[in-house]
C-alpha positions in Angstrom: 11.2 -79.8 -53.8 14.2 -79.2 -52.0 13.6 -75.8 -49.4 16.7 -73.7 -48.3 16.9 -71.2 -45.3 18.5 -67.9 -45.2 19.4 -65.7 -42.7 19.5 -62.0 -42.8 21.8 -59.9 -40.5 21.2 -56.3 -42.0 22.2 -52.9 -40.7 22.8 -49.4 -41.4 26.1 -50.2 -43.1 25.9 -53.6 -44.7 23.6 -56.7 -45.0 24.9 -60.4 -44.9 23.3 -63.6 -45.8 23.6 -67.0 -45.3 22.2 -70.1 -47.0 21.5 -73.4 -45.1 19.7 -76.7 -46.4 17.0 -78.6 -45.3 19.9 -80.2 -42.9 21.6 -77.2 -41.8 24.6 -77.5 -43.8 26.3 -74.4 -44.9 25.6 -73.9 -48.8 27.2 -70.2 -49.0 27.4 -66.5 -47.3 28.2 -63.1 -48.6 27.7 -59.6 -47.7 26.4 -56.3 -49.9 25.5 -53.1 -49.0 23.3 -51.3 -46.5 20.3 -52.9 -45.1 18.2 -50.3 -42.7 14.6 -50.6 -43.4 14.3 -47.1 -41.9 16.8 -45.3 -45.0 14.2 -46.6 -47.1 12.3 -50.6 -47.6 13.0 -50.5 -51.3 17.6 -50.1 -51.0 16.7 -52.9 -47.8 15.7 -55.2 -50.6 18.1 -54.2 -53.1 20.8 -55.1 -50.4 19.2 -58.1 -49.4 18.5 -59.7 -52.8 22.0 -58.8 -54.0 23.6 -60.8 -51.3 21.4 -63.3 -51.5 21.7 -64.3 -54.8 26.1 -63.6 -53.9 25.7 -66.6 -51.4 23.4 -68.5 -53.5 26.3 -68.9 -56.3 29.0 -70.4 -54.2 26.5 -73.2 -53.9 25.6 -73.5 -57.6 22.4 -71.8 -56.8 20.2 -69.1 -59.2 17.4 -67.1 -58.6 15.2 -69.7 -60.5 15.7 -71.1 -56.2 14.4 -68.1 -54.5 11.4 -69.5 -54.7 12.3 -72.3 -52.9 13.9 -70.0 -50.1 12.5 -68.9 -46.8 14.3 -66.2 -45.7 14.5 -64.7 -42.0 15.2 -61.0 -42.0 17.4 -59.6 -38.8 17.1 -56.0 -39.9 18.2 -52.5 -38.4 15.0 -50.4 -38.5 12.2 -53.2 -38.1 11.1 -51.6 -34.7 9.3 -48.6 -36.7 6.1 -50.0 -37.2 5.6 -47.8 -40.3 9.1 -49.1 -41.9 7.5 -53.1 -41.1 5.0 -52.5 -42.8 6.3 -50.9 -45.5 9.0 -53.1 -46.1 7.0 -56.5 -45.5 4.3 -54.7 -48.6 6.9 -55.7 -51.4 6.9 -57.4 -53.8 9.2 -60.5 -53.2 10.6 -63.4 -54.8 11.4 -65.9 -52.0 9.0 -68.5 -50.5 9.0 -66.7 -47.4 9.9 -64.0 -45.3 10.1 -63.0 -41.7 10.8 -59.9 -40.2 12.1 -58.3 -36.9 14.5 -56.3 -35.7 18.3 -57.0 -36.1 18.7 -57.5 -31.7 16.2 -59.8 -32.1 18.3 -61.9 -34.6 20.9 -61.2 -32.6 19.8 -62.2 -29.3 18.6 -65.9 -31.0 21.2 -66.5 -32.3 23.8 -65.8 -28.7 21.8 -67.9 -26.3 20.6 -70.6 -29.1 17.0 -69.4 -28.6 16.9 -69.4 -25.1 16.1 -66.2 -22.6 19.1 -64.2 -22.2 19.8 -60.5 -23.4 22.5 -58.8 -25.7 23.2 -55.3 -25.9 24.7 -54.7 -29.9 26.7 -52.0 -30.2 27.8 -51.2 -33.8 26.9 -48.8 -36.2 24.0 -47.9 -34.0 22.9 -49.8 -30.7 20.7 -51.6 -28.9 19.9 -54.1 -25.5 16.8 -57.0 -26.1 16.4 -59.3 -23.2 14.3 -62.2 -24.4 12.7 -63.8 -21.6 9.6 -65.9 -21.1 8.6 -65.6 -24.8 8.2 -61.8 -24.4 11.2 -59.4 -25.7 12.1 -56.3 -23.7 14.4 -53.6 -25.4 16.3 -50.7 -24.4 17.4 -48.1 -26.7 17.7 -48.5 -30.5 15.5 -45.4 -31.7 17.7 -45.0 -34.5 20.3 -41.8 -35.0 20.9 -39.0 -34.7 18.0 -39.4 -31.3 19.1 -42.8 -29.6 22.0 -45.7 -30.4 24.4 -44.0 -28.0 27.1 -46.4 -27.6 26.8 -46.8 -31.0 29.3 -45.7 -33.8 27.4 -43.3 -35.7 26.6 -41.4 -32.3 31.1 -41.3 -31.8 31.7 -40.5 -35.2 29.4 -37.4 -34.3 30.6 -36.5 -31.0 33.9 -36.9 -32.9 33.2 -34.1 -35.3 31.4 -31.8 -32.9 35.0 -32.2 -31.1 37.1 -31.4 -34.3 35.3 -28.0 -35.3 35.5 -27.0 -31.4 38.8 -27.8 -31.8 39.2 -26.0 -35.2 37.9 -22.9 -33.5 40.3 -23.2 -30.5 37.8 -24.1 -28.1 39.3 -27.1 -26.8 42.9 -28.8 -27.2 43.5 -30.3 -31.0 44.9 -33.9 -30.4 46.5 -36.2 -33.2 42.8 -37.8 -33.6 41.5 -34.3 -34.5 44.3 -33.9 -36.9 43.4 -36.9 -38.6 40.0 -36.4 -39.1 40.9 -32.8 -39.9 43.3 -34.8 -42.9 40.5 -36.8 -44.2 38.7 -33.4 -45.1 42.0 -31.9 -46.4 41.3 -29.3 -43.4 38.5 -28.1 -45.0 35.5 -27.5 -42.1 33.3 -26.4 -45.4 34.2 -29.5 -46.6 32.7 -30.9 -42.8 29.5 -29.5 -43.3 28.7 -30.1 -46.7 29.5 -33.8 -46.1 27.3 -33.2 -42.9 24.5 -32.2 -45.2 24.3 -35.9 -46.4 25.9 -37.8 -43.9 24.3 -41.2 -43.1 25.0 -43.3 -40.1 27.8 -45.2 -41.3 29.6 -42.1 -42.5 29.0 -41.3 -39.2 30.7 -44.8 -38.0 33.8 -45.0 -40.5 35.5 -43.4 -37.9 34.9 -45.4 -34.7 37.9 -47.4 -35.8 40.1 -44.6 -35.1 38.9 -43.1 -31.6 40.0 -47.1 -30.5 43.3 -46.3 -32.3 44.2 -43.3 -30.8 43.3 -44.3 -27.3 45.5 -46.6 -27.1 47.8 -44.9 -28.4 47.2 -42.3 -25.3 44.8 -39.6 -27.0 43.4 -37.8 -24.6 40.2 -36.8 -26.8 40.1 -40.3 -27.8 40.3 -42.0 -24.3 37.7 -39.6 -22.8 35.1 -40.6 -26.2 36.1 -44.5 -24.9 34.8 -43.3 -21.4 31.8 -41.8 -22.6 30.6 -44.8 -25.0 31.5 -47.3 -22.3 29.2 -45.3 -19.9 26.5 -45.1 -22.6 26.8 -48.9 -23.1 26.9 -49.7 -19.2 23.8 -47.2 -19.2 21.9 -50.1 -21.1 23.2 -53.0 -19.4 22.2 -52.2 -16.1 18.6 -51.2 -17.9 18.7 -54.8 -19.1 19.6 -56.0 -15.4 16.6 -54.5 -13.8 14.6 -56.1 -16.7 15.5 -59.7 -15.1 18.7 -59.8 -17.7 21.9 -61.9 -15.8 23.1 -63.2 -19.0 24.1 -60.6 -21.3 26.4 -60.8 -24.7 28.5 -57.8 -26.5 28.3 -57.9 -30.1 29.2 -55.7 -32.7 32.3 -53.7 -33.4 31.7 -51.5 -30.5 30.5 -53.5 -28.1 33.0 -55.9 -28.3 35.8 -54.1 -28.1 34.4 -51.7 -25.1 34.4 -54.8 -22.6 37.5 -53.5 -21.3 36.6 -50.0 -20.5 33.2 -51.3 -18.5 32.9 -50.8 -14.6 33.7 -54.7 -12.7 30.3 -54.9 -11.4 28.4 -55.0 -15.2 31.7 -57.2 -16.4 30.2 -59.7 -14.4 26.8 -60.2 -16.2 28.7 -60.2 -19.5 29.1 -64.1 -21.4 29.9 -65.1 -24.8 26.9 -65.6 -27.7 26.9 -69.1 -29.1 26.0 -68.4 -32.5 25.9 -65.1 -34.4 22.8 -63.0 -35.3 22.8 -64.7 -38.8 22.2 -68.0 -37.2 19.5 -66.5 -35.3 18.1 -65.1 -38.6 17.8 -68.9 -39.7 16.0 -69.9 -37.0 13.5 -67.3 -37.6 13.0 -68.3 -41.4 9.6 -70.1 -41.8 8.2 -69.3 -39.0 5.4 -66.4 -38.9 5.9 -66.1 -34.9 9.0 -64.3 -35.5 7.6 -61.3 -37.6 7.5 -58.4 -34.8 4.2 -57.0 -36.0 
C-alpha cells in the first residue's frame, strides 16, 4: 500500500499542509484556517483535516487515503503539556501522527535536521536551538504573557497607543488615524472587539506599523525599535545557549533583520527548507512527539 507524508505548519492564524510520496515528490499543498492547539484541540483538527484533504485533491487524492497518511504536526501551542495531550486524545483518521511545537518544525526544516537555532517571529514568537539531540527554547508562552516580537504583542501595543492617543495623551500619527479608520473612530467599537480579540486580530495590523515606518511614522518607527529589541532580546538568549547559527522566519522576523544591532546580524543565516519540510521529516517517527 502506497504511504504518503504530510507536513503540518500550524499557527494562531492559519495551518498549511503539504503532501509528499514515498519518494519525496510534491503531490499538493494548501492552507485553511487557524491551527493553535492552545484556542482549543478540536478547531486544531478542524483546520488541519480541512487542508489536508485541500492538498490531497490537487493530487487526485480522498479521504478514503488518510489512512494511508502519516502526518507530522508543527503546531503553535504544542509546548502546553495539557493542550498535547489533549489534542494527541482525538480521534483521528490518518495512519499516524506526530506532534511538537511549530519552532520545532521550524528549526528542522532551516538547518535540514541539523543543530542550529531559529527565532520565529510571526503571529506570536519564539527561539529553539536544537543541539546535540536536546532542544532549548526561549520564549513562546503564548499571548497576551510572552511572544514579544511577535505580531499579536504590536498589534496590542498598537492599540494601547491609539486610545492614549485618542485621549490626547500622546501625539496622533497617520498610523493612529488608520487604525482609528478601521473602527470608524469608534473607541467603544475598540473595546468591544477587544472583548473577543484573538491573536491574529491582534496581528492583522503588524503589516501596517512596517508601512508607516517607512513611510517616516514616528509611532511606527519607535514600535519597529521596540520589536527589533524584543527579537534581539531572544537571539542573544539563544547565543548564550551555544546557538551561532540562527535563522529569521516569519513575517516579523524577517522583515526586522534590518532594524537588528551589527553584532546579532552576524549570527543570522538563511533556513534551507521551510517549517513544512521539517514537519515531513517528523511524520512517522514517534521520537518527534514532544511529550
Amino acid at each position: 500500500m502506497k504511504q504518503f507524508y504530510v507536513g503540518i505548519d500550524g499557527g494562531g492564524t492559519s495551518c498549511r499542509a503539504r503532501i509528499r510520496d514515498e519518494q519525496h515528490n510534491l503531490l499538493g499543498e494548501a492552507k485553511s484556517g487557524s491551527a493553535n492547539i492552545m484556542l482549543g484541540a478540536d478547531i486544531a483538527m478542524v483546520s488541519i483535516i480541512e487542508a489536508i484533504a485541500s492538498a490531497a485533491q490537487q493530487a487526485n487524492l480522498t479521504q478514503d487515503d488518510f489512512s494511508n497518511m502519516h502526518v507530522g504536526l508543527a503546531l503553535a501551542g504544542a509546548e502546553h503539556k495539557n493542550s498535547w495531550q489533549a489534542f494527541m486524545a482525538q480521534l483521528h483518521p490518518f495512519a499516524s501522527i506526530v506532534l511538537n511545537t511549530d519552532a520545532y518544525g521550524a528549526c528542522l526544516g532551516a538547518h535540514n535536521g541539523d543543530d542550529g537555532a531559529i527565532m520565529i517571529g510571526g503571529t506570536g514568537s519564539c527561539g529553539i536551538l536544537l543541539k546535540d539531540g536536546q532542544q532549548h527554547v526561549v520564549g513562546g508562552r503564548e499571548f497576551p504573557i510572552s511572544d514579544q516580537g511577535g505580531g499579536a504583542v504590536m498589534g496590542l501595543r498598537l492599540i494601547q497607543q491609539v486610545l492614549l492617543a485618542y485621549d490626547g495623551i500622546v501625539a496622533t500619527t497617520p498610523l493612529v488615524t488608520h487604525v482609528l479608520n478601521h473602527f470608524n473612530h469608534d473607541v467603544d467599537a475598540i473595546v468591544e472587539w477587544s472583548k473577543g480579540a484573538i491573536p491574529k486580530d491582534y496581528g492583522q495590523f503588524s503589516p501596517a506599523i512596517f508601512q508607516y515606518a517607512f513611510e517616516g511614522d514616528a509611532l511606527a518607527i519607535s514600535m519597529l525599535k521596540q520589536t527589533a529589541a524584543d527579537i534581539e532580546m531572544f537571539l542573544i538568549a539563544l547565543n548564550n545557549k551555544g546557538a551561532t547559527r540562527i535563522c529569521l522566519m516569519g513575517s516579523i522576523a524577517e522583515r526586522i533583520q534590518d532594524w537588528l544591532s551589527p553584532p546579532v546580524q552576524q549570527w543570522i543565516v538563511q533556513p534551507q527548507f521551510d517549517a513544512i519540510e521539517g514537519a515531513i521529516m517528523m511524520a512517522g517517527k514517534a521520537e518527534h512527539n514532544l511529550y
